Coordinates of C-alpha atoms in Angstrom, one line a residue:
M1 CA 0.0 0.0 0.0
A2 CA 1.3 3.4 -1.0
L3 CA 2.0 5.9 1.8
K4 CA -0.7 8.3 0.6
E5 CA -3.3 5.4 0.6
K6 CA -2.2 4.4 4.1
L7 CA -2.6 8.0 5.4
M8 CA -6.2 8.0 3.9
A9 CA -7.1 4.7 5.4
D10 CA -5.6 5.6 8.8
F11 CA -7.5 8.9 8.7
K12 CA -10.8 7.1 8.2
D13 CA -9.9 4.7 11.0
A14 CA -9.1 7.6 13.3
M15 CA -12.5 9.2 12.5
K16 CA -14.3 5.9 13.2
A17 CA -12.4 5.5 16.5
K18 CA -13.0 9.2 17.4
D19 CA -9.2 9.6 17.9
E20 CA -9.0 13.4 17.6
V21 CA -5.2 13.6 17.8
A22 CA -4.6 11.1 15.1
K23 CA -7.4 12.5 12.9
N24 CA -6.2 16.1 13.1
T25 CA -2.5 15.2 12.7
I26 CA -3.1 13.1 9.6
S27 CA -5.4 15.7 8.2
F28 CA -2.7 18.4 8.6
A29 CA -0.1 16.0 7.0
R30 CA -2.5 15.3 4.1
A31 CA -3.1 19.0 3.6
A32 CA 0.7 19.7 3.5
I33 CA 1.1 17.0 0.9
K34 CA -1.8 18.3 -1.2
Q35 CA -0.4 21.9 -0.9
Y36 CA 2.9 20.7 -2.2
E37 CA 1.3 18.8 -5.1
V38 CA -0.8 21.9 -6.1
D39 CA 2.2 24.3 -5.8
H40 CA 4.6 22.1 -7.8
R41 CA 2.0 20.5 -10.1
E42 CA 3.3 17.0 -9.6
E43 CA 2.0 13.8 -7.9
L44 CA 4.2 12.8 -5.0
I45 CA 5.4 9.3 -4.4
D46 CA 6.5 7.8 -1.1
D47 CA 9.9 9.5 -1.0
G48 CA 8.4 13.0 -1.4
I49 CA 5.7 12.2 1.2
I50 CA 8.4 11.1 3.7
A51 CA 10.2 14.3 3.1
I52 CA 7.1 16.4 3.9
L53 CA 6.3 14.3 7.0
S54 CA 9.9 14.7 8.2
K55 CA 9.5 18.4 7.8
Q56 CA 6.3 18.3 9.8
V57 CA 8.0 16.4 12.6
K58 CA 10.9 18.9 12.6
M59 CA 8.5 21.8 12.8
R60 CA 6.8 20.3 15.8
K61 CA 10.0 19.5 17.6
D62 CA 11.2 23.0 17.1
A63 CA 8.0 24.4 18.5
L64 CA 8.4 22.0 21.6
A65 CA 11.5 24.0 22.7
D66 CA 9.6 27.2 22.6
F67 CA 6.7 25.8 24.5
E68 CA 9.0 24.4 27.2
K69 CA 10.5 27.8 27.6
A70 CA 7.0 29.3 28.0
G71 CA 5.9 26.6 30.3
R72 CA 3.0 25.6 28.1
T73 CA 2.6 22.0 29.3
D74 CA -0.8 21.6 27.5
L75 CA 0.8 22.3 24.1
I76 CA 3.9 20.2 24.9
E77 CA 1.8 17.1 25.4
S78 CA -0.3 17.8 22.3
Y79 CA 2.7 18.2 20.1
K80 CA 4.4 15.1 21.5
A81 CA 1.3 13.1 20.6
E82 CA 1.3 14.5 17.1
I83 CA 5.0 13.6 16.7
E84 CA 4.2 10.1 17.7
V85 CA 1.4 9.9 15.1
L86 CA 3.7 11.2 12.3
N87 CA 6.6 8.9 13.2
R88 CA 4.4 5.9 12.4
Y89 CA 4.8 6.8 8.7
L90 CA 8.5 7.5 8.7
P91 CA 11.2 4.9 8.2
E92 CA 13.2 3.9 11.3

């Protein structure tokens, strides 16, 4: 199964399971992939999708440092959960 298809299937599963964190995270990832495809007028394959997901993880990790400085524990936990969801789709 291609990575894009796996994201769609997992999105549907998260909706059925009412898993808001997974649903929202996968939705943001799919939106970033779609935005790239529209901007560059090309269909992404797995390597390109992995690059976008890696960028999403990096953005969240960078934001974690700022949240820790500000003492925003609510956002820290939320972003850590999102990072876990995104890491499911990245190679080890």
